[in-house]
Short mmCIF file of C-alpha atoms in Angstrom, two decimals:
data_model
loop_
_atom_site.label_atom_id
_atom_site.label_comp_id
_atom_site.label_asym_id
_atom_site.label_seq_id
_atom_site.Cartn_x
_atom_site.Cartn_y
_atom_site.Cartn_z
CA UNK L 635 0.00 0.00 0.00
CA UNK L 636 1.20 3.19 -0.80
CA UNK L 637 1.76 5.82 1.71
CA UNK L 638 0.26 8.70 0.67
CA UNK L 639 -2.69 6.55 1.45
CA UNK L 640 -4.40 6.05 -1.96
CA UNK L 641 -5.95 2.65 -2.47
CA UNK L 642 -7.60 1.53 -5.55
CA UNK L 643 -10.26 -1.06 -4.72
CA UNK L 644 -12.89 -2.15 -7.65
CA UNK L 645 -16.07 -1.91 -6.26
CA UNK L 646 -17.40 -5.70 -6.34
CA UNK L 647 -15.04 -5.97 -3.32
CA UNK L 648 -15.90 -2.96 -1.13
CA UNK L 649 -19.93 -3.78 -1.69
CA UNK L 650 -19.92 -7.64 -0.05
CA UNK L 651 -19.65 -8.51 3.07
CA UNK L 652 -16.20 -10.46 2.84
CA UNK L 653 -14.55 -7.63 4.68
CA UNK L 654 -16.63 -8.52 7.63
CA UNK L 655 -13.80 -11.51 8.28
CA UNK L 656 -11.35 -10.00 5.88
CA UNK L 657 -12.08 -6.58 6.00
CA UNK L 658 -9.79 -4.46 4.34
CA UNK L 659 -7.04 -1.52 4.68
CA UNK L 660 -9.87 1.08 4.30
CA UNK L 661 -12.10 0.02 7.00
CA UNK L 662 -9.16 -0.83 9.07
CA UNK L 663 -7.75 2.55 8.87
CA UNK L 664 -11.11 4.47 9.43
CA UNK L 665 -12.12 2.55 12.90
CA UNK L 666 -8.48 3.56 14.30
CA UNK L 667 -8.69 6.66 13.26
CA UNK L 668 -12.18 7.33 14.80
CA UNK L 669 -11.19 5.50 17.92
CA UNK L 670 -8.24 8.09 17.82
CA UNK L 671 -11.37 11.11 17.81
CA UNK L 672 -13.30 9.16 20.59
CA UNK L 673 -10.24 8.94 22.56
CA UNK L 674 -9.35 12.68 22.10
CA UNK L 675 -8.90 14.34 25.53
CA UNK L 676 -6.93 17.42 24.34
CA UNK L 677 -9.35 21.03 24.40
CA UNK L 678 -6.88 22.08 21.70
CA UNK L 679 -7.11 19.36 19.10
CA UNK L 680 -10.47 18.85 17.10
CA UNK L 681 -11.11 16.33 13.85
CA UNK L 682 -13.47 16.92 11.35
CA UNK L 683 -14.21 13.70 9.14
CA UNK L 684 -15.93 14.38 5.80
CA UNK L 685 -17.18 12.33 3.14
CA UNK L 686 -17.57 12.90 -0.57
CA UNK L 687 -18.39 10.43 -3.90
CA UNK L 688 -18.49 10.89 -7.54
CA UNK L 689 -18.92 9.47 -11.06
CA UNK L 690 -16.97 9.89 -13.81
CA UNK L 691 -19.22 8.73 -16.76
CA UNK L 692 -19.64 9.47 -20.57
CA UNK L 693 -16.95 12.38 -19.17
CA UNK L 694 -19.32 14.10 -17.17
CA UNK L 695 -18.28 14.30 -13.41
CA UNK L 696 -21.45 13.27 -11.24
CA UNK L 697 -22.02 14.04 -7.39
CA UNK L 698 -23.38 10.50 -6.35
CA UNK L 699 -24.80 11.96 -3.19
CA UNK L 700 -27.68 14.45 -5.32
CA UNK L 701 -30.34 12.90 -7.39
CA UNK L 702 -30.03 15.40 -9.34
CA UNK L 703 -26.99 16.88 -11.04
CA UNK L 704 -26.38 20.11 -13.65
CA UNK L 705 -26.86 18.96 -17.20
CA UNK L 706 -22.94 18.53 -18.55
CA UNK L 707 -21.97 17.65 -15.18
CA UNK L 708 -19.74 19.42 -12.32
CA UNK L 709 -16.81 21.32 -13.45
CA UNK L 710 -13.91 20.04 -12.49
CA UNK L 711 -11.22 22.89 -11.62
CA UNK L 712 -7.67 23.52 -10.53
CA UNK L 713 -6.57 26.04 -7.88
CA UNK L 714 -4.17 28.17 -8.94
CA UNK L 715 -2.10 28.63 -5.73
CA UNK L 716 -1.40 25.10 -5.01
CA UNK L 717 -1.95 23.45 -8.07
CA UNK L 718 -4.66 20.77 -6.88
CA UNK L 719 -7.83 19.81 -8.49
CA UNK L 720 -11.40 20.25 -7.23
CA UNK L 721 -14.75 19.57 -8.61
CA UNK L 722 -16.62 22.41 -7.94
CA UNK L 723 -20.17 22.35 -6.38
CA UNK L 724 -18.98 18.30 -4.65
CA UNK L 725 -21.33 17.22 -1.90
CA UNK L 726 -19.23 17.08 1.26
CA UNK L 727 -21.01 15.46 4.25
CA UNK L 728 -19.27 15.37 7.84
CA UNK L 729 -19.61 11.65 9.24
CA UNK L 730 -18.84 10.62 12.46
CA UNK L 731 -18.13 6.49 12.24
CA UNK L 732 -17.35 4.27 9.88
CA UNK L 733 -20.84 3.04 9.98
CA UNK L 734 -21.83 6.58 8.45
CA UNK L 735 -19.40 5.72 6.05
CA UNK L 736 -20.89 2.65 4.67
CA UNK L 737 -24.36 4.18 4.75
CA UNK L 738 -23.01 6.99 2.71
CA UNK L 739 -21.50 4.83 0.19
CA UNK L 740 -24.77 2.71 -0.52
CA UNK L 741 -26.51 6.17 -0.63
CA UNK L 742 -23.74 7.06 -3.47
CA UNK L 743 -23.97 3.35 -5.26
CA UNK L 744 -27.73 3.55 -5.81
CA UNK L 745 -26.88 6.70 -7.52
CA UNK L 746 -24.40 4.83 -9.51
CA UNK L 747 -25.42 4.64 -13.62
CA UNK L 748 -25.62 1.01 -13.82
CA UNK L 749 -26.48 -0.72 -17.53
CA UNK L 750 -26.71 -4.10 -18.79
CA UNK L 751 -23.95 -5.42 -21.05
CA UNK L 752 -23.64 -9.01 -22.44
CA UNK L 753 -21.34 -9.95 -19.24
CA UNK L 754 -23.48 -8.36 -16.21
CA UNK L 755 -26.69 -7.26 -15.68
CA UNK L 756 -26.08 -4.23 -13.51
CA UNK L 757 -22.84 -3.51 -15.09
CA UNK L 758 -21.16 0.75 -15.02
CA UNK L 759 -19.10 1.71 -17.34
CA UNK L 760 -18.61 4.53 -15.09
CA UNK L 761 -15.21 5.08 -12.14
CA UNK L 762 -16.48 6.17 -8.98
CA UNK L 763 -13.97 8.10 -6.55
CA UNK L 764 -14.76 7.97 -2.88
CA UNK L 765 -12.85 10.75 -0.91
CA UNK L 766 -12.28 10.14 3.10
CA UNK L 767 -11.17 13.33 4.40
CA UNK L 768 -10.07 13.01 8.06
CA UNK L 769 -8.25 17.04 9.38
CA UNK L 770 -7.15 17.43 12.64
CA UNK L 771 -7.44 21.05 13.86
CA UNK L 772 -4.99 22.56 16.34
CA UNK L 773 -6.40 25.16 18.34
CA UNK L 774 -3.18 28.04 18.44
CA UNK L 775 -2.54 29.12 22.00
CA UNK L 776 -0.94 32.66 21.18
CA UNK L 777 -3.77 33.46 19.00
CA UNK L 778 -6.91 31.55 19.68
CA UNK L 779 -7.48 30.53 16.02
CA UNK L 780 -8.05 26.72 14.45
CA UNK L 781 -5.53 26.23 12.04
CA UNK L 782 -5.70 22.72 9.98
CA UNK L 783 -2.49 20.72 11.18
CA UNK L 784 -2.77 17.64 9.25
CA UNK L 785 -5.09 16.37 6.20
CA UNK L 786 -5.29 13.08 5.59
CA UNK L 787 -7.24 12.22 2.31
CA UNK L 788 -8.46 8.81 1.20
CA UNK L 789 -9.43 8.78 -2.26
CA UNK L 790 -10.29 5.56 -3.09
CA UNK L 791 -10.70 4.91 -7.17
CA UNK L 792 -13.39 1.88 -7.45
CA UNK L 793 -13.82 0.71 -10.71
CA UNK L 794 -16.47 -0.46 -12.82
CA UNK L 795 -17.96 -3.66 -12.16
CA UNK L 796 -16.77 -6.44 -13.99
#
């Protein structure tokens, strides 16, 4: 695994249950780092977990947690000052477990565009990204502001179903 924490899993694996006895790096990861929040007895540290998923199909960019999207999709954008890439107008939601996490994913997959093929029924010729955002927040002593201390994003690629 790599250590900027990216993981590509295909999405036939993250849906069953098998990670229930086998359950994965992903899973794994989020429990310890919401025990880590639970266990938080510093005043001056906070967390802030969010959650975001999208499509990426016919080259439209999709927010999987709206019904309804803009016709052409979300815009996808760079900022200037750092050089990453946003899509503009993504559904963030703050979650508090990995539970909420699951719940928020099969909220996001029955949002998925799903067609037959000759192979699969419920086949996507779509890529979903699921983004884990977990910030810790360090509350400065000198100056009484929250400044972000340390990011840690999860963007898991799943691909289409087989």
């Amino acid at each position: 695994y790599l250590l900027t924490l990216q993981y590509l899993l295909t999405l036939q694996y993250l849906l069953t249950l098998q990670y229930v006895v086998d359950r994965g790096i992903v899973p794994i990861t989020c429990d310890e780092l919401f025990k880590t929040v639970e266990g938080n007895t510093n005043a001056d540290l906070k967390y802030c977990v969010s959650f975001s998923m999208l499509e990426i199909y016919n080259e439209q960019v999709r927010d999987l947690l709206q019904k309804q999207n803009p016709k052409g999709g979300l815009p996808v954008r760079q900022n200037p000052s750092i050089g990453a890439f946003y899509v503009q107008g993504l559904t963030k939601q703050v979650v508090g477990s990995y539970r909420e996490i699951e719940a928020k994913m099969d909220e996001g997959t029955s949002n998925r565009t799903v067609a037959s093929t000759a192979m699969n029924a419920t086949s996507s010729r779509a890529h979903t990204v699921v983004t884990i955002q977990f910030d810790q927040i360090k509350k400065e002593k000198s100056t009484d502001c929250d400044s972000a201390l340390i990011p840690l994003l999860f963007p898991v690629l799943l691909s289409p179903a087989a």
